[in-house]
Amino acid sequence: MPATQRNGREGLQMLLKGNPVSGGIAIGKVYLYKAFSCDVHEAYYEKGEKTQKLAEWESAKEAARAELTAIADSFTRDGAADKAKIFTAHIDMLSDEEIDEMVREGIENDCAMPDYAVDKTFAEFIRIMGKVKNPLIAARAADLRDIRNRLIRILHGEPERNLSLLSEQVIVVAHDLLPSDTATIDRSRVIGIITEVGGPTSHSAIIARSYGIPAVLGVPDATKVLCDGALAILDAAEGAVRICPDGETVAAFQAKKAEYDRIQAETAAFLTAESLTKDGVKIDIGVNIGSDQNVEYENCDFVGLFRTEFLFMQNDHLPTEEEQFEAYKRVLEKAGGKPVTLRTLDIGGDKSLPYLELPKEENPFLGKRAIRLCFDLPELFETQIRAALRASVFGKLWIMLPMIGGMEDIRRAKETVVKVKAELDARQIPYDKDVRLGIMIEIPSVALIADLAAGEVDFASLGTNDLCQYTCAADRMNPGVSEYCRSLSPAMLRIMGMAASAFNQAGKPISVCGELGGNPDAAVLLVGLGIRKLSMSASCIAGVKRRLSQITLDQAQKAAAQAVNLPTQEEVLRCASEAGDRN
Ligand code: PEP
Ligand code: MG
């Protein structure tokens, strides 16, 4: 139960606890975010209400048009013409006479309630669209679904909730944020994130960190206890949320925030520095990205993880080969010759695609995820590899395969790459012959045979988020078991150390691209274990460079050698934080 305390002036103060996943302090109004669930029942109105029901339909259309115009205008103002176009197309569809006629007929002739008439009409159009072979036309079914949901929401009297269209700075409170919600989040107005589920390596946490938005996840009942518009303080260092704080508490946290911002500003000075240990050993710093937007490549040496699934999640259809090619080309060009590690599609687990029907699984994180799904959908996999290879001539491409469990998976994926290359050769389509092919080490079964894997691939990257989830048998999304997800346990250090040694011995690069790579103290131990490449969210780069400048290689190695023999994670953390000289 949350702790409460009566506050004479402002109401009931409360303290909620959760997982601190992205540092910082936010003080602001709560914005309750709930994705609309389009629940419609077959229902009919009483005789004599026809005029009123027809009027409800007319005003719902008007309200939808007004909302859509506001969205399109705001995108146009922000220079996002592409996005604006989607919504002007929705306005056009809203004026479709056939749709209007069918809805009116349902209301007038069958006495259907307006929401039911809308649902029935759109279901018919969506069905017809869905059958069309041309993917561009089929994709319009997703637009129709969007318009239907908007109309039904308006008819149900529910306000619009959209994280990309906020009028003021807010702390977003949600049960969970889907990657598709966070992909379009308004970064200038969302000053904090609170969710009921999710741990430090869930995707909402990763996004929050990459955007530098303070976040506390796994706060039980947050959406029930926090109400829209209430004042809240989110302290992401402490993992605490204070609701309806009194003036004194607000003042105290304003001071704490000022101090936090001061330290951040001091650390920011390291952002542009070269990443060297105190004794001058170069550690390559990579950045993890989800798209080509808002990425500054100047402060890093490579792109250690390009999560291509974001391109798929931001779309309402499977991106075509051409769309993928353009997106990959943009990233490669912007990276200006620095290696770009493009990870092939990692869907499944907590990431789904609205337009791709996948069988329901009891344990999706242990199911058909990432490369396993790609094996089931060879056309999708080949299209992505083809798009990536074609784009490779515009930069330095490394292709990375996620969720590799053993040599079988490596060989099977390689067959696809070989096949696609042969096709491109036959069609005389150019691609870079030096594209490297590597794997994520995020399943213990492949970490344990890292020496064999190193003989078969060009490089590897430790996906510490999943490696921890699968090594510790603790769901990365379940806040109830986050204490068991011990990413810096001696067991994790040993398994990572094993993989690092195997690849180092084979003379093949190995990096870390999971969230541990962006944790300054963990970086010390990883360097000590033999890792020379760390990739992270952009917001972590300055902190890691600063910490690395405080240790010598010898100190890092000694700390790592000591840490692997410590009994608990707590002791490992202490050992890491004490290494070198903090300044
Ligand atoms: C990981 O598992 O560590 C990783 C980088 O991949 P993701 O977080 O996207 O699963
Ligand atoms: Mg992973």
Coordinates of C-alpha atoms and ligand atoms in Angstrom, one line a residue:
M1 CA 0.0 0.0 0.0
P2 CA 1.3 3.5 -0.7
A3 CA 2.2 5.6 2.3
T4 CA -0.2 8.5 2.8
Q5 CA -0.1 11.6 5.0
R6 CA -2.8 14.3 5.4
N7 CA -1.7 17.7 4.1
G8 CA -3.8 20.5 5.4
R9 CA -3.5 22.8 2.4
E10 CA -3.1 20.7 -0.7
G11 CA -5.0 17.4 0.1
L12 CA -3.7 13.9 0.6
Q13 CA 0.0 13.4 0.1
M14 CA 1.2 10.0 -1.0
L15 CA 4.4 8.2 -1.6
L16 CA 4.6 5.4 -4.2
K17 CA 7.7 3.3 -4.9
G18 CA 9.0 1.7 -8.1
N19 CA 12.1 0.8 -10.1
P20 CA 14.3 3.8 -10.9
V21 CA 15.2 3.2 -14.5
S22 CA 16.2 6.6 -15.9
G23 CA 17.8 9.2 -13.7
G24 CA 16.5 12.7 -12.9
I25 CA 13.8 14.5 -11.1
A26 CA 10.5 15.8 -12.6
I27 CA 8.0 18.1 -10.9
G28 CA 4.8 18.5 -12.8
K29 CA 1.2 17.6 -13.6
V30 CA 0.1 14.0 -14.2
Y31 CA -1.1 13.0 -17.6
L32 CA -3.0 9.7 -17.4
Y33 CA -2.4 7.8 -20.6
K34 CA -4.6 4.9 -21.5
A35 CA -4.7 3.6 -25.0
F36 CA -8.4 3.5 -26.0
S37 CA -9.9 0.0 -26.1
C38 CA -12.6 0.0 -28.8
D39 CA -15.4 -2.0 -27.0
V40 CA -18.6 -1.9 -29.0
H41 CA -21.7 -4.0 -28.4
E42 CA -24.6 -4.8 -30.7
A43 CA -27.1 -2.2 -29.4
Y44 CA -30.3 -0.5 -30.7
Y45 CA -32.0 2.7 -29.7
E46 CA -35.6 3.2 -28.7
K47 CA -38.1 4.4 -31.4
G48 CA -38.4 8.1 -31.6
E49 CA -34.6 8.8 -31.1
K50 CA -33.7 8.6 -34.7
T51 CA -33.1 12.4 -35.2
Q52 CA -31.0 12.5 -32.1
K53 CA -28.9 9.5 -33.1
L54 CA -28.3 10.9 -36.6
A55 CA -27.2 14.2 -35.0
E56 CA -24.8 12.3 -32.7
W57 CA -23.2 10.7 -35.8
E58 CA -22.9 14.1 -37.5
S59 CA -21.3 15.7 -34.5
A60 CA -18.9 12.8 -34.0
K61 CA -17.7 13.3 -37.6
E62 CA -17.3 17.0 -37.0
A63 CA -15.3 16.4 -33.8
A64 CA -13.1 13.8 -35.5
R65 CA -12.5 16.3 -38.3
A66 CA -11.5 19.0 -35.8
E67 CA -9.1 16.6 -34.0
L68 CA -7.5 15.4 -37.2
T69 CA -7.1 19.0 -38.5
A70 CA -5.4 20.0 -35.2
I71 CA -3.0 17.0 -35.5
A72 CA -2.2 17.7 -39.1
D73 CA -1.6 21.4 -38.5
S74 CA 0.7 20.7 -35.5
F75 CA 2.8 18.3 -37.6
T76 CA 2.9 20.8 -40.4
R77 CA 4.1 23.5 -38.0
D78 CA 6.8 21.1 -36.8
G79 CA 8.0 20.5 -40.3
A80 CA 6.8 16.9 -40.3
A81 CA 5.0 17.0 -43.6
D82 CA 5.0 13.2 -44.0
K83 CA 3.1 12.7 -40.7
A84 CA 0.7 15.6 -41.5
K85 CA -0.1 13.8 -44.8
I86 CA -1.3 10.7 -42.9
F87 CA -3.9 12.7 -41.0
T88 CA -5.1 14.8 -43.9
A89 CA -5.7 11.4 -45.7
H90 CA -7.8 10.5 -42.6
I91 CA -9.9 13.7 -43.0
D92 CA -10.5 12.7 -46.6
M93 CA -11.6 9.2 -45.6
L94 CA -13.9 10.7 -43.1
S95 CA -15.7 12.5 -45.9
D96 CA -16.2 9.2 -47.8
E97 CA -19.8 9.2 -49.0
E98 CA -20.2 5.4 -49.1
I99 CA -19.1 5.1 -45.5
D100 CA -21.5 8.0 -44.5
E101 CA -24.4 6.4 -46.3
M102 CA -23.9 3.0 -44.7
V103 CA -23.6 4.4 -41.2
R104 CA -26.7 6.5 -41.8
E105 CA -28.6 3.5 -43.1
G106 CA -27.7 1.5 -40.1
I107 CA -29.0 4.2 -37.8
E108 CA -32.1 5.1 -39.8
N109 CA -33.3 1.7 -41.0
D110 CA -32.0 -0.7 -38.4
C111 CA -32.2 1.6 -35.3
A112 CA -28.6 0.7 -34.6
M113 CA -26.8 2.8 -32.0
P114 CA -24.3 5.1 -33.7
D115 CA -21.2 3.4 -32.3
Y116 CA -22.5 0.0 -33.5
A117 CA -23.4 1.3 -36.9
V118 CA -19.9 2.8 -37.2
D119 CA -18.3 -0.4 -36.1
K120 CA -20.3 -2.6 -38.5
T121 CA -19.7 -0.3 -41.5
F122 CA -16.0 0.0 -40.9
A123 CA -15.6 -3.7 -40.3
E124 CA -17.0 -4.3 -43.8
F125 CA -14.7 -1.8 -45.4
I126 CA -11.7 -3.1 -43.5
R127 CA -12.5 -6.6 -44.6
I128 CA -12.6 -5.6 -48.2
M129 CA -9.4 -3.6 -48.0
G130 CA -7.6 -6.4 -46.1
K131 CA -8.3 -8.8 -49.1
V132 CA -6.6 -6.6 -51.7
K133 CA -3.3 -8.0 -52.9
N134 CA -1.7 -4.6 -53.4
P135 CA 0.1 -3.9 -50.1
L136 CA -0.3 -0.1 -50.4
I137 CA -4.1 -0.5 -50.6
A138 CA -4.2 -3.2 -48.0
A139 CA -2.3 -0.8 -45.6
R140 CA -5.3 1.5 -45.8
A141 CA -7.2 -1.0 -43.6
A142 CA -5.0 0.3 -40.7
D143 CA -6.0 3.8 -41.5
L144 CA -9.7 2.8 -41.5
R145 CA -9.2 1.1 -38.1
D146 CA -7.7 4.3 -36.8
I147 CA -10.6 6.4 -38.0
R148 CA -13.1 3.9 -36.6
N149 CA -11.5 4.0 -33.2
R150 CA -11.4 7.8 -33.2
L151 CA -15.2 8.0 -34.1
I152 CA -16.1 5.4 -31.5
R153 CA -14.0 7.1 -28.8
I154 CA -15.8 10.3 -29.5
L155 CA -19.2 8.7 -29.5
H156 CA -18.3 7.1 -26.1
G157 CA -17.4 10.6 -24.8
E158 CA -13.8 9.8 -24.1
P159 CA -11.1 12.4 -24.6
E160 CA -8.2 12.0 -27.0
R161 CA -5.0 10.6 -25.5
N162 CA -1.9 10.9 -27.6
L163 CA 1.7 11.2 -26.4
S164 CA 2.8 13.0 -29.5
L165 CA 0.3 15.9 -29.1
L166 CA 0.6 17.5 -25.7
S167 CA -0.1 21.1 -24.9
E168 CA 2.0 21.4 -21.8
Q169 CA 4.8 19.6 -19.9
V170 CA 3.5 16.5 -18.1
I171 CA 4.5 13.4 -16.2
V172 CA 3.0 10.5 -18.1
V173 CA 1.4 7.8 -16.0
A174 CA 0.4 4.6 -17.8
H175 CA -0.1 0.9 -17.1
D176 CA 2.7 0.2 -19.7
L177 CA 4.0 2.1 -22.6
L178 CA 4.2 0.2 -25.8
P179 CA 7.2 0.8 -28.1
S180 CA 4.7 2.2 -30.6
D181 CA 3.6 4.8 -27.9
T182 CA 7.1 5.8 -27.0
A183 CA 8.2 5.9 -30.7
T184 CA 6.2 9.1 -31.2
I185 CA 6.4 10.6 -27.8
D186 CA 6.7 14.4 -27.6
R187 CA 10.2 14.6 -26.0
S188 CA 10.0 18.3 -25.2
R189 CA 6.7 18.0 -23.2
V190 CA 7.1 14.6 -21.5
I191 CA 9.2 15.4 -18.4
G192 CA 8.7 12.1 -16.6
I193 CA 7.3 8.6 -17.0
I194 CA 5.6 6.4 -14.5
T195 CA 4.3 2.9 -15.4
E196 CA 2.8 0.0 -13.5
V197 CA 4.9 -2.6 -15.2
G198 CA 8.4 -2.8 -16.5
G199 CA 11.9 -3.2 -15.0
P200 CA 15.2 -1.5 -15.8
T201 CA 15.7 -3.4 -19.1
S202 CA 12.1 -3.2 -20.4
H203 CA 11.7 -1.4 -23.6
S204 CA 10.0 1.6 -22.1
A205 CA 13.0 2.0 -19.7
I206 CA 15.4 1.9 -22.7
I207 CA 13.4 4.5 -24.5
A208 CA 13.2 6.7 -21.5
R209 CA 16.9 6.5 -20.9
S210 CA 17.7 7.2 -24.6
Y211 CA 15.5 10.3 -24.5
G212 CA 17.0 11.3 -21.1
I213 CA 13.5 11.3 -19.5
P214 CA 13.4 10.5 -15.8
A215 CA 11.3 7.4 -15.2
V216 CA 10.1 5.1 -12.4
L217 CA 8.6 1.9 -13.6
G218 CA 6.8 -0.9 -11.9
V219 CA 4.7 1.3 -9.6
P220 CA 1.8 -0.8 -8.5
D221 CA -1.7 0.8 -9.1
A222 CA -0.1 4.0 -10.4
T223 CA -3.0 4.6 -12.8
K224 CA -5.5 4.1 -10.0
V225 CA -3.8 6.3 -7.4
L226 CA -2.7 9.1 -9.6
C227 CA -5.3 11.3 -11.2
D228 CA -5.1 13.5 -14.3
G229 CA -3.8 16.9 -13.5
A230 CA -2.6 16.2 -10.0
L231 CA 0.8 17.6 -9.0
A232 CA 3.5 14.9 -8.7
I233 CA 7.2 14.7 -8.0
L234 CA 9.1 11.9 -9.6
D235 CA 12.5 11.1 -8.1
A236 CA 14.1 8.6 -10.4
A237 CA 17.2 8.2 -8.2
E238 CA 15.2 7.1 -5.3
G239 CA 12.5 5.3 -7.4
A240 CA 9.8 7.4 -5.6
V241 CA 6.7 9.2 -6.7
R242 CA 5.2 11.9 -4.4
I243 CA 1.6 12.9 -5.1
C244 CA 0.0 16.2 -4.0
P245 CA 3.2 17.3 -2.3
D246 CA 3.0 20.4 0.0
G247 CA 4.9 23.6 -0.8
E248 CA 7.8 22.7 1.5
T249 CA 8.3 19.3 -0.3
V250 CA 8.1 21.0 -3.7
A251 CA 10.8 23.5 -2.7
A252 CA 13.1 20.8 -1.4
F253 CA 12.8 18.8 -4.6
Q254 CA 13.3 21.9 -6.7
A255 CA 16.7 22.4 -4.9
K256 CA 17.5 18.6 -5.3
K257 CA 16.7 18.9 -9.0
A258 CA 18.9 22.0 -9.4
E259 CA 21.8 20.0 -7.8
Y260 CA 21.1 17.0 -10.1
D261 CA 21.1 19.3 -13.1
R262 CA 24.4 20.9 -12.0
I263 CA 26.1 17.5 -11.8
Q264 CA 24.7 16.5 -15.2
A265 CA 26.0 19.7 -16.7
E266 CA 29.5 18.9 -15.2
T267 CA 29.3 15.4 -16.7
A268 CA 28.1 16.8 -20.0
A269 CA 31.6 18.3 -20.5
F270 CA 32.9 14.7 -21.1
L271 CA 30.4 14.2 -24.0
T272 CA 32.8 15.4 -26.7
A273 CA 36.0 14.0 -25.1
E274 CA 37.8 11.0 -26.5
S275 CA 37.0 7.9 -24.4
L276 CA 40.2 6.9 -22.7
T277 CA 41.0 5.3 -19.4
K278 CA 43.1 7.3 -17.0
D279 CA 46.2 5.7 -18.5
G280 CA 45.2 6.3 -22.1
V281 CA 43.6 3.0 -23.2
K282 CA 41.0 3.7 -25.9
I283 CA 37.6 2.3 -25.2
D284 CA 35.3 2.6 -28.3
I285 CA 32.0 4.1 -27.4
G286 CA 29.0 3.2 -29.5
V287 CA 25.4 4.6 -29.6
N288 CA 22.2 2.6 -29.6
I289 CA 19.6 3.9 -31.9
G290 CA 16.1 3.1 -33.1
S291 CA 16.0 5.4 -36.1
D292 CA 18.1 8.1 -37.8
Q293 CA 16.3 10.8 -35.9
N294 CA 17.8 13.0 -33.2
V295 CA 21.1 11.1 -33.2
E296 CA 24.4 12.8 -32.8
Y297 CA 27.1 10.6 -34.2
E298 CA 30.0 13.0 -33.4
N299 CA 30.4 11.8 -29.8
C300 CA 30.7 8.2 -30.5
D301 CA 33.0 5.8 -32.5
F302 CA 30.3 3.5 -33.9
V303 CA 26.6 2.6 -33.8
G304 CA 26.6 -0.5 -31.6
L305 CA 23.0 -1.3 -32.0
F306 CA 20.5 -0.1 -34.6
R307 CA 17.2 -1.6 -33.4
T308 CA 15.5 -1.9 -36.8
E309 CA 12.2 -3.1 -35.2
F310 CA 11.4 0.6 -34.4
L311 CA 11.1 1.2 -38.1
F312 CA 8.6 -1.6 -38.3
M313 CA 6.7 -0.5 -35.2
Q314 CA 6.3 3.1 -36.3
N315 CA 4.6 2.0 -39.5
D316 CA 1.1 0.8 -40.0
H317 CA 2.3 -1.8 -42.6
L318 CA 5.4 -4.0 -43.1
P319 CA 8.0 -1.6 -44.5
T320 CA 8.7 -2.4 -48.1
E321 CA 12.2 -3.2 -49.3
E322 CA 12.4 0.3 -50.7
E323 CA 11.3 1.9 -47.4
Q324 CA 13.8 -0.1 -45.5
F325 CA 16.6 0.6 -48.0
E326 CA 16.0 4.4 -47.6
A327 CA 16.0 4.2 -43.8
Y328 CA 19.2 2.1 -43.6
K329 CA 20.9 4.3 -46.2
R330 CA 20.0 7.5 -44.2
V331 CA 21.6 6.0 -41.0
L332 CA 24.7 4.8 -42.9
E333 CA 25.2 8.1 -44.5
K334 CA 24.6 10.1 -41.3
A335 CA 27.1 7.9 -39.5
G336 CA 29.7 9.1 -42.0
G337 CA 31.8 6.0 -42.3
K338 CA 31.6 4.9 -38.7
P339 CA 30.5 1.2 -38.5
V340 CA 26.7 0.8 -38.1
T341 CA 25.6 -2.4 -36.4
L342 CA 22.2 -3.1 -37.9
R343 CA 20.3 -5.6 -35.9
T344 CA 17.8 -7.7 -37.9
L345 CA 14.2 -7.6 -36.8
D346 CA 13.6 -8.4 -33.1
I347 CA 9.9 -8.8 -32.7
G348 CA 8.1 -11.0 -30.2
G349 CA 8.6 -10.9 -26.4
D350 CA 7.1 -7.5 -25.5
K351 CA 7.3 -6.1 -29.0
S352 CA 4.5 -6.8 -31.5
L353 CA 3.4 -5.4 -34.8
P354 CA -0.2 -4.3 -35.1
Y355 CA -0.4 -5.5 -38.7
L356 CA 1.3 -8.9 -38.3
E357 CA -1.0 -11.5 -36.7
L358 CA 1.2 -13.8 -34.6
P359 CA 0.1 -16.9 -32.7
K360 CA -0.5 -16.3 -29.0
E361 CA 2.2 -17.9 -26.9
E362 CA 2.2 -18.7 -23.2
N363 CA 5.8 -17.5 -22.7
P364 CA 6.5 -15.1 -25.5
F365 CA 10.0 -14.3 -24.3
L366 CA 10.8 -18.0 -24.6
G367 CA 8.9 -18.3 -27.8
K368 CA 9.2 -17.4 -31.5
R369 CA 11.0 -14.2 -31.0
A370 CA 13.5 -12.3 -33.2
I371 CA 15.6 -14.6 -35.5
R372 CA 13.2 -17.5 -34.7
L373 CA 10.3 -15.5 -36.2
C374 CA 12.5 -14.5 -39.1
F375 CA 13.1 -18.2 -39.8
D376 CA 9.3 -18.7 -39.9
L377 CA 8.9 -15.7 -42.2
P378 CA 11.7 -16.2 -44.8
E379 CA 10.4 -13.6 -47.2
L380 CA 10.4 -10.9 -44.5
F381 CA 13.9 -11.9 -43.4
E382 CA 15.3 -11.9 -47.0
T383 CA 13.7 -8.6 -47.7
Q384 CA 15.4 -7.0 -44.7
I385 CA 18.8 -8.5 -45.6
R386 CA 18.4 -7.4 -49.2
A387 CA 17.5 -3.9 -48.2
A388 CA 20.4 -3.8 -45.7
L389 CA 23.0 -5.1 -48.2
R390 CA 21.8 -2.7 -50.9
A391 CA 22.2 0.2 -48.4
S392 CA 25.7 -1.1 -47.5
V393 CA 27.4 0.9 -50.3
F394 CA 26.6 4.1 -48.4
G395 CA 28.7 3.4 -45.3
K396 CA 30.2 0.7 -43.2
L397 CA 27.5 -1.9 -42.4
W398 CA 27.7 -4.7 -39.8
I399 CA 24.7 -7.0 -39.7
M400 CA 23.8 -8.5 -36.3
L401 CA 21.5 -11.4 -35.6
P402 CA 19.4 -11.3 -32.4
M403 CA 18.4 -14.3 -30.2
I404 CA 20.9 -16.7 -31.5
G405 CA 20.8 -19.8 -29.4
G406 CA 23.5 -22.0 -31.1
M407 CA 25.5 -22.9 -34.1
E408 CA 22.3 -24.2 -35.9
D409 CA 20.8 -20.7 -35.8
I410 CA 24.0 -19.0 -37.0
R411 CA 24.4 -21.4 -39.9
R412 CA 20.7 -21.1 -40.9
A413 CA 20.9 -17.3 -40.9
K414 CA 24.1 -17.4 -42.8
E415 CA 22.4 -19.4 -45.5
T416 CA 19.9 -16.6 -46.0
V417 CA 22.6 -14.0 -46.3
V418 CA 24.5 -16.1 -48.8
K419 CA 21.3 -16.7 -50.8
V420 CA 20.5 -13.0 -50.9
K421 CA 24.0 -12.0 -51.8
A422 CA 23.9 -14.5 -54.7
E423 CA 20.6 -13.0 -56.0
L424 CA 22.1 -9.5 -55.8
D425 CA 25.2 -10.7 -57.7
A426 CA 23.0 -12.3 -60.4
R427 CA 21.1 -9.0 -60.8
Q428 CA 24.4 -7.0 -60.7
I429 CA 23.1 -5.0 -57.8
P430 CA 26.1 -3.6 -55.8
Y431 CA 26.7 -4.1 -52.1
D432 CA 29.8 -3.9 -49.9
K433 CA 31.6 -7.2 -50.0
D434 CA 33.1 -6.5 -46.6
V435 CA 29.8 -6.4 -44.7
R436 CA 30.4 -8.2 -41.4
L437 CA 28.0 -10.6 -39.9
G438 CA 27.8 -11.0 -36.2
I439 CA 25.6 -12.2 -33.4
M440 CA 24.1 -11.0 -30.2
I441 CA 25.1 -13.0 -27.3
E442 CA 22.0 -12.8 -25.2
I443 CA 21.1 -16.5 -24.6
P444 CA 23.3 -18.5 -22.2
S445 CA 23.4 -21.4 -24.6
V446 CA 25.4 -19.4 -27.1
A447 CA 27.5 -17.6 -24.5
L448 CA 28.6 -21.1 -23.3
I449 CA 29.9 -22.0 -26.7
A450 CA 31.3 -18.5 -27.5
D451 CA 34.6 -20.1 -28.6
L452 CA 32.8 -22.1 -31.3
A453 CA 30.6 -19.2 -32.3
A454 CA 33.7 -17.0 -32.6
G455 CA 34.9 -19.3 -35.4
E456 CA 31.7 -18.9 -37.3
V457 CA 31.0 -15.1 -37.2
D458 CA 32.8 -11.8 -37.6
F459 CA 31.9 -10.2 -34.3
A460 CA 29.5 -10.4 -31.3
S461 CA 27.8 -8.1 -28.9
L462 CA 26.6 -8.9 -25.5
G463 CA 22.9 -8.2 -25.1
T464 CA 23.0 -7.9 -21.4
N465 CA 19.3 -7.2 -21.0
D466 CA 18.2 -10.6 -22.3
L467 CA 21.3 -12.4 -21.2
C468 CA 20.4 -11.3 -17.6
Q469 CA 16.7 -12.3 -18.1
Y470 CA 17.6 -15.7 -19.4
T471 CA 20.6 -16.4 -17.1
C472 CA 18.7 -15.3 -13.9
A473 CA 15.3 -16.7 -15.1
A474 CA 13.7 -13.4 -14.2
D475 CA 11.3 -11.8 -16.7
R476 CA 12.7 -8.3 -17.6
M477 CA 9.1 -6.9 -17.8
N478 CA 7.9 -8.1 -14.4
P479 CA 8.5 -5.6 -11.6
G480 CA 7.7 -8.4 -9.1
V481 CA 10.9 -10.2 -10.0
S482 CA 13.2 -7.2 -10.8
E483 CA 15.3 -7.9 -7.7
Y484 CA 16.2 -11.3 -9.2
C485 CA 17.3 -9.8 -12.5
R486 CA 20.8 -9.3 -11.2
S487 CA 22.7 -8.0 -14.2
L488 CA 25.9 -7.5 -12.2
S489 CA 25.8 -10.7 -10.3
P490 CA 29.1 -12.7 -10.2
A491 CA 27.3 -15.3 -12.5
M492 CA 26.7 -12.6 -15.1
L493 CA 30.3 -11.4 -14.8
R494 CA 31.6 -14.9 -15.3
I495 CA 29.4 -15.6 -18.4
M496 CA 30.3 -12.3 -19.9
G497 CA 33.9 -12.7 -19.1
M498 CA 33.9 -16.1 -20.8
A499 CA 32.4 -14.7 -24.0
A500 CA 34.8 -11.8 -24.0
S501 CA 37.8 -14.1 -23.6
A502 CA 36.6 -16.4 -26.4
F503 CA 36.2 -13.5 -28.9
N504 CA 39.4 -11.8 -27.8
Q505 CA 41.3 -15.0 -28.3
A506 CA 39.8 -15.4 -31.8
G507 CA 40.8 -11.9 -32.6
K508 CA 37.2 -10.9 -33.3
P509 CA 35.5 -7.8 -31.8
I510 CA 33.1 -8.1 -29.0
S511 CA 31.1 -5.3 -27.6
V512 CA 28.3 -4.8 -25.0
C513 CA 25.1 -3.2 -26.3
G514 CA 22.7 -4.0 -23.5
E515 CA 21.9 -1.5 -20.8
L516 CA 24.9 -2.5 -18.7
G517 CA 27.2 -0.9 -21.3
G518 CA 25.8 2.5 -20.3
N519 CA 26.1 2.1 -16.6
P520 CA 29.3 3.9 -15.5
D521 CA 30.3 1.5 -12.8
A522 CA 29.5 -1.6 -14.8
A523 CA 31.7 -0.2 -17.6
V524 CA 34.7 -0.4 -15.3
L525 CA 34.1 -4.1 -14.7
L526 CA 33.4 -4.8 -18.4
V527 CA 36.6 -3.1 -19.4
G528 CA 38.4 -5.2 -16.7
L529 CA 36.8 -8.4 -18.3
G530 CA 38.4 -7.5 -21.6
I531 CA 35.6 -5.5 -23.4
R532 CA 37.0 -2.6 -25.4
K533 CA 33.7 -1.6 -27.1
L534 CA 30.7 -0.3 -25.2
S535 CA 27.4 0.8 -26.8
M536 CA 24.7 2.7 -25.0
S537 CA 21.8 5.2 -25.1
A538 CA 23.1 8.6 -26.2
S539 CA 22.2 10.0 -22.8
C540 CA 24.7 7.7 -21.1
I541 CA 27.8 8.5 -23.1
A542 CA 29.0 11.4 -21.1
G543 CA 28.7 9.6 -17.7
V544 CA 30.5 6.5 -19.0
K545 CA 33.4 8.5 -20.6
R546 CA 33.7 10.4 -17.3
R547 CA 33.9 7.2 -15.2
L548 CA 36.4 5.6 -17.6
S549 CA 38.7 8.6 -17.2
Q550 CA 38.9 7.8 -13.5
I551 CA 40.4 4.4 -13.7
T552 CA 43.5 2.8 -15.2
L553 CA 43.3 -0.5 -17.1
D554 CA 45.1 -2.2 -14.3
Q555 CA 42.6 -0.9 -11.7
A556 CA 39.7 -2.1 -13.9
Q557 CA 41.3 -5.6 -14.3
K558 CA 41.9 -5.9 -10.6
A559 CA 38.3 -4.9 -9.8
A560 CA 36.9 -7.4 -12.3
A561 CA 39.2 -10.2 -11.0
Q562 CA 38.0 -9.5 -7.5
A563 CA 34.3 -9.1 -8.5
V564 CA 33.9 -12.5 -10.2
N565 CA 34.8 -14.1 -6.9
L566 CA 32.5 -12.1 -4.7
P567 CA 29.4 -13.9 -3.5
T568 CA 26.7 -11.3 -4.2
Q569 CA 25.7 -8.5 -6.6
E570 CA 25.7 -6.0 -3.7
E571 CA 29.4 -6.7 -3.1
V572 CA 30.1 -6.5 -6.8
L573 CA 28.4 -3.1 -7.0
R574 CA 30.5 -1.8 -4.0
C575 CA 33.7 -3.1 -5.6
A576 CA 32.9 -1.4 -8.9
S577 CA 32.0 1.9 -7.3
E578 CA 35.2 2.0 -5.3
A579 CA 37.5 1.3 -8.2
G580 CA 39.8 4.1 -9.3
D581 CA 39.6 7.7 -8.2
R582 CA 36.2 9.4 -8.5
N583 CA 36.4 13.1 -9.3
Ligands
PEP1 C1 19.7 -6.9 -25.0 O1 18.9 -7.8 -24.9 O2 20.5 -6.6 -24.2 C2 19.5 -6.0 -26.1 C3 20.4 -5.0 -26.4 O3 18.4 -6.1 -26.9 P1 17.0 -5.7 -26.5 O4 17.0 -4.9 -25.3 O5 16.5 -4.9 -27.7 O6 16.2 -6.9 -26.4
MG2 MG 17.8 -8.5 -26.5

